[in-house]
Tab-separated table of C-alpha atoms in Angstrom:
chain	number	residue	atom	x	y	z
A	23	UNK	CA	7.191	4.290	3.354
A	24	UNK	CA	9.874	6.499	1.515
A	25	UNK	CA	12.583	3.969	2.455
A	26	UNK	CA	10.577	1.140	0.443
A	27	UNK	CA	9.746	3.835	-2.430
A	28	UNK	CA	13.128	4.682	-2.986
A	29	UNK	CA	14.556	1.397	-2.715
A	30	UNK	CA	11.402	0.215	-5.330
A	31	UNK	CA	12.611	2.685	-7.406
A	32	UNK	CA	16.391	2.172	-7.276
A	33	UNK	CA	16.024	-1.279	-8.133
A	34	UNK	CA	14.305	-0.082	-11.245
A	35	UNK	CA	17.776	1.258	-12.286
A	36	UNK	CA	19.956	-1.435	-11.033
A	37	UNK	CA	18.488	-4.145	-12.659
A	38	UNK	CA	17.724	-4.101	-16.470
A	39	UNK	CA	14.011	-3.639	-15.966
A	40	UNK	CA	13.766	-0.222	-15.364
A	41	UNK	CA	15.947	0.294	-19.103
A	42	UNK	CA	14.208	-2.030	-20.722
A	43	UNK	CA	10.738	-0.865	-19.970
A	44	UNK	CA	11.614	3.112	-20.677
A	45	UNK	CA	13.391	1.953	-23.993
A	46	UNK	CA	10.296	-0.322	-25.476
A	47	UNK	CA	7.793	2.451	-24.394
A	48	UNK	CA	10.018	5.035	-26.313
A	49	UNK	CA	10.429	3.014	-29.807
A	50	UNK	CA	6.895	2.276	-29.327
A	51	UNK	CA	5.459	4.526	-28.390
A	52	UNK	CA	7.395	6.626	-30.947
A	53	UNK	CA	6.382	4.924	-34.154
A	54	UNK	CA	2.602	5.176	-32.784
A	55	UNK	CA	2.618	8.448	-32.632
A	56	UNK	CA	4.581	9.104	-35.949
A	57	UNK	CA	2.579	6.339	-38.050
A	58	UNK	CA	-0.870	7.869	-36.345
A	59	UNK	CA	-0.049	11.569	-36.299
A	60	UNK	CA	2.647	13.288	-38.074
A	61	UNK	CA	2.685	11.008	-41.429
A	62	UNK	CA	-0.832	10.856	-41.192
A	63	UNK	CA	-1.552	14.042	-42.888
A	64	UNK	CA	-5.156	14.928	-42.914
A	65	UNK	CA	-5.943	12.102	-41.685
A	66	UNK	CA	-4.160	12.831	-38.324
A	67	UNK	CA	-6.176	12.023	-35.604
A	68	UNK	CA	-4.622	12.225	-31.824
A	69	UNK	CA	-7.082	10.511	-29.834
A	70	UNK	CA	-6.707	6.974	-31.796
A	71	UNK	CA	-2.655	7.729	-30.957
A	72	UNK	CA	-4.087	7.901	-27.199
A	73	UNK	CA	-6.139	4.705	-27.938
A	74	UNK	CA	-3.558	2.532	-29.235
A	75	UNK	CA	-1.128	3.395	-26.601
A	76	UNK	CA	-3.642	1.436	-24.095
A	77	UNK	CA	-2.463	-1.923	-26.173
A	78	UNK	CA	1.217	-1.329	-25.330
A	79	UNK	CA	0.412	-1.513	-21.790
A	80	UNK	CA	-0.852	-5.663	-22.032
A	81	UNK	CA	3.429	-6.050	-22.276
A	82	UNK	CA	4.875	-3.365	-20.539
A	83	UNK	CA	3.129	-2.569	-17.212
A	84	UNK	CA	3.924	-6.327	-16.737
A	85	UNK	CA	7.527	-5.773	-16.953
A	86	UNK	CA	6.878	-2.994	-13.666
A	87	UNK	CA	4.822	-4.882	-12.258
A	88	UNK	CA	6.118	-8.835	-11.980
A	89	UNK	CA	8.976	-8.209	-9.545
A	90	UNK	CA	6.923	-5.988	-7.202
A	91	UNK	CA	6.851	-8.843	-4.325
A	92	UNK	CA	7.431	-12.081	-6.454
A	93	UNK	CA	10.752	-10.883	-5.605
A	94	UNK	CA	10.903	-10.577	-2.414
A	95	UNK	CA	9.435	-13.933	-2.040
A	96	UNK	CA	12.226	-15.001	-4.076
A	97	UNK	CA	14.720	-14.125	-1.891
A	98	UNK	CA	13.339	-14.991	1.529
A	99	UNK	CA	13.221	-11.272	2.487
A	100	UNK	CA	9.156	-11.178	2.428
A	101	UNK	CA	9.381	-11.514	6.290
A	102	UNK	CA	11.703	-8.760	6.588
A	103	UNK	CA	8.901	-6.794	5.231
A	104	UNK	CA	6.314	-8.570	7.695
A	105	UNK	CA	8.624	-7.398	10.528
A	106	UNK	CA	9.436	-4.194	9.472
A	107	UNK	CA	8.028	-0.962	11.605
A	108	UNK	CA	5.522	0.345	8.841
A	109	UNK	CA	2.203	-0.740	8.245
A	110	UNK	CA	0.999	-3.189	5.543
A	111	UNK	CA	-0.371	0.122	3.699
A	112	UNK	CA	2.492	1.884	3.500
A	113	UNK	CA	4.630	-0.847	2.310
A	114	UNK	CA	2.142	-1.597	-0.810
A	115	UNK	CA	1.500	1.691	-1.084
A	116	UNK	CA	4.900	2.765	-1.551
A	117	UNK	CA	5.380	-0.492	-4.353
A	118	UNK	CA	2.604	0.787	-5.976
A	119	UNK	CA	4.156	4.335	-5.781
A	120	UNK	CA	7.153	3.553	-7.541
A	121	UNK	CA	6.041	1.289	-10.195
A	122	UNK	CA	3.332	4.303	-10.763
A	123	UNK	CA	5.924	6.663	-11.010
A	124	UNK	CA	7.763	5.276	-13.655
A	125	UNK	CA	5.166	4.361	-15.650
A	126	UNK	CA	3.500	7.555	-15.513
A	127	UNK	CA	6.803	9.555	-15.726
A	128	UNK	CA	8.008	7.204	-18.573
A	129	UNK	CA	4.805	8.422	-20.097
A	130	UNK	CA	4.358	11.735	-19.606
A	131	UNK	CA	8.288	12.332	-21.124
A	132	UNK	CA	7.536	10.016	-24.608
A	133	UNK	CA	4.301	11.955	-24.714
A	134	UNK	CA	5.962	15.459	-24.254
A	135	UNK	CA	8.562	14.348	-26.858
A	136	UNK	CA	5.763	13.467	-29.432
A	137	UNK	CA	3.119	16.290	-28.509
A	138	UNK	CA	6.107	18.809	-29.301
A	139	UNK	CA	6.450	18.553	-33.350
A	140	UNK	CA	2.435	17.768	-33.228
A	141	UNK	CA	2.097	21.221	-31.829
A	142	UNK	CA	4.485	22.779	-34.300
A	143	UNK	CA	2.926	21.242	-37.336
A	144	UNK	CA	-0.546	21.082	-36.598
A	145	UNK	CA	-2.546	23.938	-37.729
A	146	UNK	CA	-5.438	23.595	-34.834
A	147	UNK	CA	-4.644	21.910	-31.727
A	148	UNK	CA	-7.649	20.800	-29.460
A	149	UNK	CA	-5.775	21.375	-25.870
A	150	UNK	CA	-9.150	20.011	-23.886
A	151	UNK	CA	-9.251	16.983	-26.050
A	152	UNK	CA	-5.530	16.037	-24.828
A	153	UNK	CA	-5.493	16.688	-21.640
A	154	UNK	CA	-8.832	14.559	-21.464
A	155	UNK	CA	-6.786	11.501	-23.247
A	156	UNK	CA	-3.838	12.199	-21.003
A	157	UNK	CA	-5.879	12.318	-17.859
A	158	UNK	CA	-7.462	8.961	-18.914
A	159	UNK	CA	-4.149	7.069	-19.930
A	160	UNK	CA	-2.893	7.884	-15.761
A	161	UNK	CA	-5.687	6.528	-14.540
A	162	UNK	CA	-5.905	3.362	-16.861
A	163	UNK	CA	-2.495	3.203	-15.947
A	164	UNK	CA	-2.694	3.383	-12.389
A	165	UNK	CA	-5.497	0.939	-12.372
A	166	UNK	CA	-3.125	-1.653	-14.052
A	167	UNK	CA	0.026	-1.372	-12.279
A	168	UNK	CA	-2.495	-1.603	-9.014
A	169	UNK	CA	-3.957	-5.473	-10.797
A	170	UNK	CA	-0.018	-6.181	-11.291
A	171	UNK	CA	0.644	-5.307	-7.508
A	172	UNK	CA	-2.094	-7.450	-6.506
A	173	UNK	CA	-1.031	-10.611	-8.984
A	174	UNK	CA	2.740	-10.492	-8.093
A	175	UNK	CA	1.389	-10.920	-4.464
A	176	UNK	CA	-0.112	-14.290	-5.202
A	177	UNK	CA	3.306	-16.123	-6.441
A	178	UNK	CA	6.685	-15.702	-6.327
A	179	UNK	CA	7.172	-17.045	-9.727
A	180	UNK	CA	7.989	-13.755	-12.133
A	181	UNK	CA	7.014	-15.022	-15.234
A	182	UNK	CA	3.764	-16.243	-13.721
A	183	UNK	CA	2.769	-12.954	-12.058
A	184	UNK	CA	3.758	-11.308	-15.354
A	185	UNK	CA	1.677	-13.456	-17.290
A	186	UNK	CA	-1.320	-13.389	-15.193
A	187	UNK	CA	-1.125	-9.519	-15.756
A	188	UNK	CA	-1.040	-9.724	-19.305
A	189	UNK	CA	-4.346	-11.972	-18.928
A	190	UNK	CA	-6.249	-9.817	-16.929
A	191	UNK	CA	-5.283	-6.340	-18.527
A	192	UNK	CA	-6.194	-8.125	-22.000
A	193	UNK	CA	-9.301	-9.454	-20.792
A	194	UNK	CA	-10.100	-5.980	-19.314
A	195	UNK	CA	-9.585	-4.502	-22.672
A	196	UNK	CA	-10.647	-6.883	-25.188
A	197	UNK	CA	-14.228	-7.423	-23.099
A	198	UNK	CA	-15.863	-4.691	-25.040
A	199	UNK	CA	-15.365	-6.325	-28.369
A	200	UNK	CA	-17.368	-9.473	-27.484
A	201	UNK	CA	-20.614	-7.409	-27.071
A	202	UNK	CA	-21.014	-7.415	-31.301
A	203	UNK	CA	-21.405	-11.647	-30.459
A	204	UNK	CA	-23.697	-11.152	-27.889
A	205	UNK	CA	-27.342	-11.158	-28.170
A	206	UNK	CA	-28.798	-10.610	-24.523
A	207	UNK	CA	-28.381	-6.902	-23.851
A	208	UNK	CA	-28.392	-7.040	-20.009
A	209	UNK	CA	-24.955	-8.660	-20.657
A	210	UNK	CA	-23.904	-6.052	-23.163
A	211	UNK	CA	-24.881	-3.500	-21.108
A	212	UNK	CA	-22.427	-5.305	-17.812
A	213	UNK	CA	-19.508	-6.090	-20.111
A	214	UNK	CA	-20.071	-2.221	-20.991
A	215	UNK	CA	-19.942	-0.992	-17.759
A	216	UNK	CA	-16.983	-3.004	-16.334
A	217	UNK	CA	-14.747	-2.747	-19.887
A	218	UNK	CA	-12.067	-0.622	-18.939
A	219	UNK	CA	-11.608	0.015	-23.001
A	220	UNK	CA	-15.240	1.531	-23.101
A	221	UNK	CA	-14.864	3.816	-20.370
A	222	UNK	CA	-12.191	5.569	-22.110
A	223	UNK	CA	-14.176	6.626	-24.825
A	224	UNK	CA	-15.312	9.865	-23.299
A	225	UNK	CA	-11.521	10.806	-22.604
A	226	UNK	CA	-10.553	10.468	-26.527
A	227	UNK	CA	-13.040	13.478	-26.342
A	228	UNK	CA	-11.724	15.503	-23.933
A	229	UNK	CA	-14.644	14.908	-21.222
A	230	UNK	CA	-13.833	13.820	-17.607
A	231	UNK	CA	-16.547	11.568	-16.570
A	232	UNK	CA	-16.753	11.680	-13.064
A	233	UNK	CA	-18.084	7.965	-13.272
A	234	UNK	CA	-15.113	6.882	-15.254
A	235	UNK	CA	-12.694	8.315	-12.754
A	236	UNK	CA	-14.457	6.971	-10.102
A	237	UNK	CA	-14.677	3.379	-11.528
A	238	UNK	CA	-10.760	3.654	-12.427
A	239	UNK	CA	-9.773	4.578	-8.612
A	240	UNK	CA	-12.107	2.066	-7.771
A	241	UNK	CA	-9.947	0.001	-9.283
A	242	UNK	CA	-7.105	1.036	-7.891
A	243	UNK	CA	-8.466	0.812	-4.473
A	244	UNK	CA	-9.891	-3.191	-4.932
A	245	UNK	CA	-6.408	-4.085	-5.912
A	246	UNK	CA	-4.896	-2.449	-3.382
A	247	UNK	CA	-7.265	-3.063	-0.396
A	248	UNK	CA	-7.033	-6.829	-1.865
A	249	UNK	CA	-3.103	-7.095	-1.758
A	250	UNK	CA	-3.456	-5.294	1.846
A	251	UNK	CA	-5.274	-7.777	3.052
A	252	UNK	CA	-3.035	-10.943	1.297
A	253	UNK	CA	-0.093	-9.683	3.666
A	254	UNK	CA	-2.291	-9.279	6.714
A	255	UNK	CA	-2.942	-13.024	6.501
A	256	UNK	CA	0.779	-13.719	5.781
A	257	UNK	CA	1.643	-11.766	8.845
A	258	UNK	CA	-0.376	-13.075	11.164
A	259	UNK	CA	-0.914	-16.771	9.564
């Protein structure tokens, strides 16, 4: 398993991926935070910072996530994998590791780097209220690169598997938003429950639902279990 995280995460820096993803999220990321925060004045408000940042993950978690095993497909060294003395969970385990690691290391640094002058120039700092918004970004996160493991398993077409991603992630967050068109409120109330976006409400106040972190590592887990299971059948179809 660490042989297949650190050559996952090597190939991050080899290739221009692993640059392009950590520069995009820093500009980005950047002029959310400055816009939202520091030239907001009194108007400053963290949490929609923390909000926003979900929408910059519909691009870039894709750009992690696409060459996962589309690549490997690719270049015919899938069975190598198949064959390889580790089990099936340990090898998409340790993908999943490394694309996690970056994103949530990527991150953590642009959010250090922003949360810095914040501190200095904000008179009262709510320290519960962004750890809550931080705690809920890792798990959205992880939940994500997880659906991007799982896609990139079904193709070995990179620009497929990316946009698939994109789909799914949008979908996830944009499902909340069709409840104002809805009438019937047993669907409001299931789009509520599985939006991804409405379950991170509680986090821009600085409250760790135990359901919402459950349903996020559910998440995690389906994807994972579900990709699992894809190379089970590969290996023994």
């Amino acid at each position: 398993m660490q042989a297949i995280y650190k050559r996952e995460m090597r190939a991050y820096f080899t290739s221009p991926i692993g640059y392009i993803f950590i520069a995009v999220f820093f500009i980005a990321n950047g002029a959310l935070f400055s816009y939202l925060t520091l030239q907001a004045g009194d108007n400053s408000d963290i949490s929609t910072y923390f909000l926003m940042t979900l929408f910059l993950f519909i691009i870039l978690i894709p750009l992690l996530t696409m060459k996962l095993f589309c690549e490997e497909r690719k270049q015919k060294t899938e069975q190598l994998l198949l064959t390889a003395p580790i089990s099936l969970t340990d090898m998409v385990g340790a993908k999943f590791l490394a694309a996690y690691t970056m994103f949530a290391g990527t991150f953590l640094a642009a959010a250090v780097c922003g949360l810095i002058p914040y501190f200095i120039y904000c008179e009262q700092v709510n320290l519960a209220l962004i750890i809550g918004n931080v705690v809920g970004i890792l798990l959205i996160g992880g939940a994500f690169v997880a659906i991007g493991l799982f896609v990139s398993s079904l193709t070995e077409n990179q620009f497929t598997a990316a946009i698939s991603t994109i789909a799914i992630i949008a979908l996830l967050l944009f499902i909340s938003f069709a409840n104002s068109y809805i009438g019937a409120a047993p669907i409001r109330v299931m789009l509520s429950w599985i939006s991804i976006f409405a379950r991170f409400y509680d986090f821009t106040y600085g409250i760790l639902n135990i359901a919402s972190l459950l349903y996020y590592a559910s998440i995690m887990f389906v994807f994972l279990f579900l990709t699992v299971r894809i190379y089970e059948r590969r290996r023994w179809g």
